[in-house]
CSV table of C-alpha atoms and ligand atoms in Angstrom, one decimal:
chain,number,residue,atom,x,y,z
A,292,MET,CA,8.1,-32.8,2.3
A,293,ALA,CA,8.9,-31.8,5.9
A,294,TYR,CA,9.3,-28.0,6.5
A,295,LEU,CA,10.8,-26.3,9.6
A,296,LEU,CA,7.4,-24.6,10.1
A,297,SER,CA,5.0,-27.2,11.5
A,298,LYS,CA,1.3,-26.8,10.9
A,299,GLU,CA,1.0,-26.0,14.7
A,300,ASN,CA,3.6,-23.2,14.5
A,301,PHE,CA,1.8,-21.7,11.5
A,302,GLY,CA,-0.7,-20.2,14.0
A,303,LYS,CA,2.2,-18.5,15.9
A,304,MET,CA,3.7,-17.1,12.8
A,305,GLY,CA,0.3,-16.0,11.4
A,306,GLU,CA,-0.5,-14.3,14.7
A,307,TYR,CA,2.9,-12.5,14.6
A,308,ILE,CA,2.4,-11.3,11.0
A,309,TYR,CA,-1.1,-10.2,11.8
A,310,ARG,CA,-0.1,-8.2,14.9
A,311,LYS,CA,2.7,-6.4,13.0
A,312,SER,CA,1.1,-5.8,9.6
A,313,GLY,CA,-2.6,-6.5,9.8
A,314,ILE,CA,-2.1,-9.1,7.1
A,315,PHE,CA,-4.3,-12.2,7.8
A,316,LEU,CA,-2.9,-15.5,6.5
A,317,GLU,CA,-5.1,-18.6,6.3
A,318,PRO,CA,-3.5,-22.1,6.9
A,319,GLU,CA,-5.3,-23.7,3.9
A,320,LYS,CA,-4.2,-21.0,1.5
A,321,HIS,CA,-0.8,-19.8,2.8
A,322,TYR,CA,0.9,-22.6,4.8
A,323,GLU,CA,3.0,-24.0,1.9
A,324,LYS,CA,4.3,-20.7,0.7
A,325,LEU,CA,5.2,-19.5,4.2
A,326,ALA,CA,6.8,-22.8,5.1
A,327,LYS,CA,9.0,-22.6,2.0
A,328,TYR,CA,9.9,-19.0,2.7
A,329,ILE,CA,11.0,-19.9,6.3
A,330,ASP,CA,13.1,-22.8,5.1
A,331,ALA,CA,14.9,-20.5,2.8
A,332,ARG,CA,15.4,-17.7,5.3
A,333,ALA,CA,16.4,-20.0,8.1
A,334,ALA,CA,19.1,-21.5,5.8
A,335,ALA,CA,20.3,-18.0,4.8
A,336,ILE,CA,20.8,-16.9,8.4
A,337,GLY,CA,22.0,-20.3,9.8
A,338,ALA,CA,19.0,-21.1,12.0
A,339,GLU,CA,18.5,-24.8,12.1
A,340,SER,CA,14.9,-24.8,13.6
A,341,PHE,CA,11.7,-22.8,13.4
A,342,ARG,CA,12.3,-21.8,17.0
A,343,LYS,CA,15.7,-20.3,16.2
A,344,TYR,CA,14.4,-18.5,13.2
A,345,PHE,CA,11.4,-17.1,15.1
A,346,TYR,CA,13.6,-16.0,18.0
A,347,ARG,CA,15.9,-14.2,15.6
A,348,LEU,CA,13.0,-12.5,14.0
A,349,ARG,CA,11.5,-11.3,17.2
A,350,PHE,CA,14.4,-10.6,19.5
A,351,GLU,CA,17.6,-10.2,17.5
A,352,ASP,CA,16.4,-8.2,14.5
A,353,ARG,CA,17.5,-4.7,15.8
A,354,GLU,CA,17.6,-3.0,12.3
A,355,GLY,CA,14.3,-4.7,11.3
A,356,ALA,CA,16.0,-6.3,8.2
A,357,GLU,CA,14.5,-9.8,8.9
A,358,PHE,CA,11.1,-8.4,9.5
A,359,GLN,CA,11.4,-6.5,6.2
A,360,GLU,CA,12.3,-9.7,4.4
A,361,LEU,CA,9.2,-11.3,5.8
A,362,MET,CA,6.9,-8.4,4.8
A,363,ASN,CA,8.3,-8.4,1.3
A,364,ALA,CA,7.5,-12.1,1.0
A,365,VAL,CA,3.9,-12.1,2.4
A,366,THR,CA,2.5,-9.1,0.6
A,367,VAL,CA,0.4,-9.2,-2.6
A,368,ASN,CA,1.5,-6.3,-4.8
A,369,GLU,CA,-0.8,-6.6,-7.8
A,370,THR,CA,-1.4,-3.1,-9.4
A,371,TYR,CA,-1.4,-1.3,-12.8
A,372,PHE,CA,-1.6,2.2,-14.2
A,373,PHE,CA,-5.1,3.7,-14.4
A,374,ARG,CA,-6.6,0.8,-12.4
A,375,GLU,CA,-10.3,1.8,-11.6
A,376,LYS,CA,-9.5,4.9,-13.6
A,377,GLU,CA,-12.8,6.6,-12.9
A,378,GLN,CA,-11.5,7.4,-9.4
A,379,PHE,CA,-8.6,9.4,-10.9
A,380,GLU,CA,-11.1,11.3,-13.1
A,381,VAL,CA,-13.3,12.2,-10.0
A,382,LEU,CA,-10.1,13.2,-8.1
A,383,VAL,CA,-9.0,15.6,-10.8
A,384,GLY,CA,-12.4,16.8,-12.1
A,385,GLN,CA,-14.2,17.2,-8.7
A,386,ILE,CA,-12.3,16.6,-5.5
A,387,LEU,CA,-9.1,18.6,-6.1
A,388,PRO,CA,-11.0,21.7,-7.6
A,389,GLU,CA,-13.3,21.7,-4.6
A,390,LEU,CA,-10.5,21.4,-2.0
A,391,HIS,CA,-8.5,24.0,-3.9
A,392,ARG,CA,-11.4,26.5,-3.7
A,393,LYS,CA,-11.5,26.0,0.1
A,394,ARG,CA,-7.8,26.2,0.8
A,395,PRO,CA,-5.7,29.4,0.9
A,396,ALA,CA,-4.1,29.9,-2.6
A,397,ASN,CA,-0.5,29.3,-1.4
A,398,GLU,CA,-1.2,26.1,0.4
A,399,PRO,CA,-0.4,22.9,-1.6
A,400,LEU,CA,-2.8,20.0,-1.6
A,401,ARG,CA,-1.2,16.8,-0.4
A,402,ILE,CA,-2.2,13.3,-1.5
A,403,LEU,CA,-1.2,10.0,0.1
A,404,SER,CA,-1.3,6.7,-1.7
A,405,ALA,CA,-1.3,4.0,1.0
A,406,PRO,CA,-0.4,1.4,-0.2
A,407,CYS,CA,1.2,2.4,-3.5
A,408,SER,CA,2.9,-1.0,-4.3
A,409,THR,CA,5.3,-0.4,-7.3
A,410,GLY,CA,4.0,3.1,-7.9
A,411,GLU,CA,1.4,2.8,-10.7
A,412,GLU,CA,-1.3,4.4,-8.5
A,413,PRO,CA,0.5,7.5,-7.4
A,414,TYR,CA,2.0,8.0,-10.9
A,415,SER,CA,-1.4,7.7,-12.4
A,416,MET,CA,-2.4,10.7,-10.3
A,417,VAL,CA,0.8,12.5,-11.2
A,418,LEU,CA,0.0,12.1,-14.9
A,419,HIS,CA,-3.0,14.3,-14.0
A,420,ILE,CA,-1.5,16.5,-11.3
A,421,LEU,CA,1.7,17.3,-9.5
A,422,GLU,CA,3.1,15.7,-6.4
A,423,ASP,CA,2.2,12.7,-4.4
A,424,VAL,CA,3.5,10.5,-1.5
A,425,GLY,CA,3.4,6.7,-1.9
A,426,ILE,CA,3.9,4.4,1.0
A,427,ASP,CA,4.1,0.6,1.2
A,428,ILE,CA,5.3,-2.0,3.7
A,429,ASP,CA,7.2,-3.9,1.0
A,430,SER,CA,10.7,-2.4,0.4
A,431,THR,CA,11.1,-4.2,-3.0
A,432,VAL,CA,8.1,-2.6,-4.5
A,433,ILE,CA,9.1,0.8,-3.2
A,434,ALA,CA,12.6,0.4,-4.8
A,435,LYS,CA,10.8,-0.5,-8.1
A,436,GLY,CA,8.6,2.6,-7.8
A,437,ARG,CA,11.7,4.8,-7.4
A,438,GLU,CA,13.2,3.3,-10.4
A,439,GLY,CA,10.1,3.9,-12.6
A,440,HIS,CA,10.5,0.9,-14.9
A,441,TYR,CA,7.2,-0.9,-15.7
A,442,SER,CA,6.0,-4.0,-17.6
A,443,GLU,CA,3.7,-4.0,-20.7
A,444,ARG,CA,1.0,-5.4,-18.5
A,445,SER,CA,1.4,-2.6,-16.0
A,446,VAL,CA,0.9,0.1,-18.6
A,447,HIS,CA,-1.8,-1.7,-20.7
A,448,ALA,CA,-4.7,0.7,-19.5
A,449,ILE,CA,-2.8,3.9,-20.3
A,450,PRO,CA,-4.2,5.7,-23.3
A,451,PRO,CA,-1.6,5.6,-26.2
A,452,VAL,CA,-1.2,9.4,-26.3
A,453,VAL,CA,-0.5,9.6,-22.6
A,454,LEU,CA,1.9,6.6,-22.8
A,455,SER,CA,3.9,8.0,-25.6
A,456,ARG,CA,4.2,11.4,-23.9
A,457,TRP,CA,5.3,10.2,-20.4
A,458,PHE,CA,7.1,6.9,-21.1
A,459,ARG,CA,9.9,5.7,-23.3
A,460,LYS,CA,10.3,2.1,-24.5
A,461,LYS,CA,12.8,0.3,-22.3
A,462,SER,CA,12.9,-3.4,-22.8
A,463,PRO,CA,11.2,-5.3,-21.2
A,464,GLY,CA,8.4,-2.7,-20.9
A,465,TYR,CA,8.5,1.1,-20.4
A,466,ALA,CA,10.4,3.6,-18.3
A,467,LEU,CA,8.9,6.8,-17.0
A,468,VAL,CA,10.5,10.0,-18.5
A,469,ASP,CA,13.1,11.6,-16.3
A,470,ASP,CA,10.8,14.6,-15.6
A,471,LEU,CA,8.4,12.4,-13.7
A,472,ILE,CA,11.0,10.5,-11.6
A,473,GLY,CA,11.0,12.2,-8.2
A,474,THR,CA,7.4,13.5,-8.4
A,475,VAL,CA,6.3,10.8,-6.1
A,476,ASP,CA,8.0,10.6,-2.7
A,477,PHE,CA,8.2,6.8,-2.1
A,478,GLN,CA,8.6,5.6,1.5
A,479,VAL,CA,8.6,2.2,3.2
A,480,VAL,CA,5.9,2.7,5.8
A,481,ASN,CA,3.7,0.2,7.7
A,482,VAL,CA,0.2,1.7,8.1
A,483,PHE,CA,0.0,0.2,11.6
A,484,ASP,CA,3.2,2.0,12.7
A,485,ARG,CA,1.8,5.2,14.3
A,486,ASN,CA,5.1,7.0,14.5
A,487,GLN,CA,5.9,6.4,10.8
A,488,MET,CA,2.4,7.4,9.8
A,489,ARG,CA,2.5,10.6,12.0
A,490,ARG,CA,5.8,11.6,10.4
A,491,LEU,CA,4.1,11.8,7.0
A,492,GLY,CA,2.1,14.8,8.1
A,493,HIS,CA,-1.4,15.7,7.0
A,494,PHE,CA,-3.1,15.0,3.6
A,495,ASP,CA,-6.1,16.3,1.6
A,496,VAL,CA,-6.8,13.0,-0.2
A,497,ILE,CA,-5.8,9.5,0.8
A,498,PHE,CA,-6.1,6.7,-1.8
A,499,SER,CA,-6.1,3.4,0.0
A,500,ARG,CA,-7.1,0.8,-2.6
A,501,ASN,CA,-6.9,-3.0,-2.4
A,502,MET,CA,-5.1,-3.3,0.9
A,503,LEU,CA,-7.9,-3.4,3.5
A,504,ILE,CA,-9.2,-6.6,1.8
A,505,TYR,CA,-6.2,-8.4,3.2
A,506,PHE,CA,-7.0,-7.3,6.8
A,507,ASP,CA,-9.7,-8.3,9.3
A,508,ASP,CA,-12.3,-6.0,10.8
A,509,ALA,CA,-10.3,-4.8,13.8
A,510,SER,CA,-7.2,-3.9,11.6
A,511,ARG,CA,-9.4,-2.2,9.0
A,512,LYS,CA,-10.9,0.0,11.8
A,513,GLU,CA,-7.5,0.9,13.2
A,514,VAL,CA,-6.2,1.9,9.8
A,515,ALA,CA,-9.4,3.9,8.9
A,516,MET,CA,-9.1,5.9,12.2
A,517,THR,CA,-5.4,6.6,11.4
A,518,PHE,CA,-6.4,7.9,8.0
A,519,TYR,CA,-9.1,10.0,9.7
A,520,ASP,CA,-6.5,11.6,12.0
A,521,MET,CA,-4.1,12.3,9.1
A,522,LEU,CA,-6.7,14.0,6.9
A,523,ASN,CA,-7.1,17.8,6.8
A,524,PRO,CA,-10.7,19.0,7.5
A,525,GLU,CA,-13.1,18.0,4.7
A,526,GLY,CA,-10.4,15.8,3.1
A,527,TYR,CA,-11.3,12.6,1.3
A,528,VAL,CA,-10.5,8.9,1.4
A,529,CYS,CA,-10.9,6.7,-1.8
A,530,LEU,CA,-11.0,2.9,-1.3
A,531,GLY,CA,-10.9,0.0,-3.8
A,532,HIS,CA,-14.1,-1.2,-5.5
A,533,ALA,CA,-14.6,-4.1,-3.1
A,534,GLU,CA,-14.0,-2.0,0.0
A,535,TYR,CA,-16.7,0.0,1.9
A,536,MET,CA,-15.9,2.5,4.7
A,537,SER,CA,-19.5,2.3,6.0
A,538,ARG,CA,-18.7,-1.4,7.0
A,539,ILE,CA,-15.6,-0.2,8.9
A,540,VAL,CA,-16.2,3.1,10.8
A,541,SER,CA,-19.0,5.7,10.8
A,542,VAL,CA,-16.9,8.9,11.1
A,543,PHE,CA,-16.8,9.6,7.4
A,544,LYS,CA,-19.6,11.0,5.2
A,545,ALA,CA,-20.1,8.8,2.1
A,546,LYS,CA,-20.5,10.8,-1.2
A,547,LYS,CA,-21.3,9.4,-4.6
A,548,ILE,CA,-19.8,11.2,-7.6
A,549,ALA,CA,-20.8,9.5,-10.9
A,550,THR,CA,-20.3,5.8,-10.0
A,551,THR,CA,-17.5,6.5,-7.6
A,552,LEU,CA,-18.0,6.3,-3.8
A,553,ILE,CA,-15.7,8.6,-1.8
A,554,TYR,CA,-15.6,9.4,1.9
A,555,GLN,CA,-15.2,12.8,3.4
A,556,LYS,CA,-13.9,13.8,6.8
B,891,SAM,C1,-2.7,-5.2,-4.1
B,891,SAM,S1,-1.6,-3.9,-3.7
B,891,SAM,C2,-2.5,-2.5,-4.1
B,891,SAM,C3,-1.7,-1.4,-4.8
B,891,SAM,C4,-2.6,-0.2,-5.3
B,891,SAM,N1,-3.1,0.6,-4.2
B,891,SAM,C5,-3.6,-0.6,-6.2
B,891,SAM,O1,-4.8,-0.7,-5.8
B,891,SAM,O2,-3.3,-0.9,-7.4
B,891,SAM,C6,-1.6,-4.0,-1.9
B,891,SAM,C7,-0.3,-3.4,-1.2
B,891,SAM,O3,-0.6,-3.3,0.2
B,891,SAM,C8,0.7,-3.3,0.8
B,891,SAM,N2,0.5,-3.5,2.3
B,891,SAM,C9,0.0,-4.6,2.9
B,891,SAM,N3,0.0,-4.4,4.3
B,891,SAM,C10,0.5,-3.1,4.5
B,891,SAM,C11,0.8,-2.3,5.7
B,891,SAM,N4,0.5,-2.8,6.9
B,891,SAM,N5,1.3,-1.1,5.5
B,891,SAM,C12,1.6,-0.6,4.2
B,891,SAM,N6,1.3,-1.3,3.1
B,891,SAM,C13,0.8,-2.5,3.2
B,891,SAM,C14,1.4,-4.5,0.1
B,891,SAM,O4,2.8,-4.5,0.2
B,891,SAM,C15,0.9,-4.3,-1.4
B,891,SAM,O5,1.9,-3.7,-2.2
């Protein structure tokens, strides 16, 4: 099957995606999927060659809609409620009480989930606490997060008492109760877009789990330093189990609480 995207042009496309989002695509793993996607998008916008599609993407996409389509297609959004749940326990049992003691009483603690995908991570925190901001580059997952409707698989790790209290059965799967809708402020944000990130303000805790694994070292470093700048003094970063801050930058202090590694500014 001949695609509009040749194997040679995969490099150009990969470089563009990497520069814009940090996502690193490999020809052996991703060529077929990307080529199929470009054929479909080119047909949708009436571009009859890769060159025309690529030109449109780079120079004629003023509102960023074509770029958003592309990001929605290349991201991996796997997530579920209470994933690596020990980190939520450490957050609620240790980190938040410690930060709360150190802050003036009337100052709220702010938590960022970057990336949040369809919202299971920030809502897992909300099930323990109050408010949260969730950001992701993929606008389809952000829309799903705002809707609060989840599959059976997504809720499988939630203890039954918590599930029955905060969800109602809505086929297929479960819907969050109305009281919880709106407790997470969902926003489409690219962690590499400094203006978008700056506008979010400062946070006491940033959860960034299972995104850095898709980046290379230079991108990981850039994001880690953005998080550092966005954290309040003594704030914390929590990464996924396969991600280690010490391999990225040396500005954070690593702390081990139970079996959970967290990083303090
Ligand atoms: C595997 S999910 C992880 C979700 C959740 N943190 C968890 O651990 O369950 C990775 C998410 O990273 C998002 N992502 C990838 N690159 C991004 C970027 N440059 N800015 C913001 N989000 C990004 C993807 O859209 C995807 O939803």
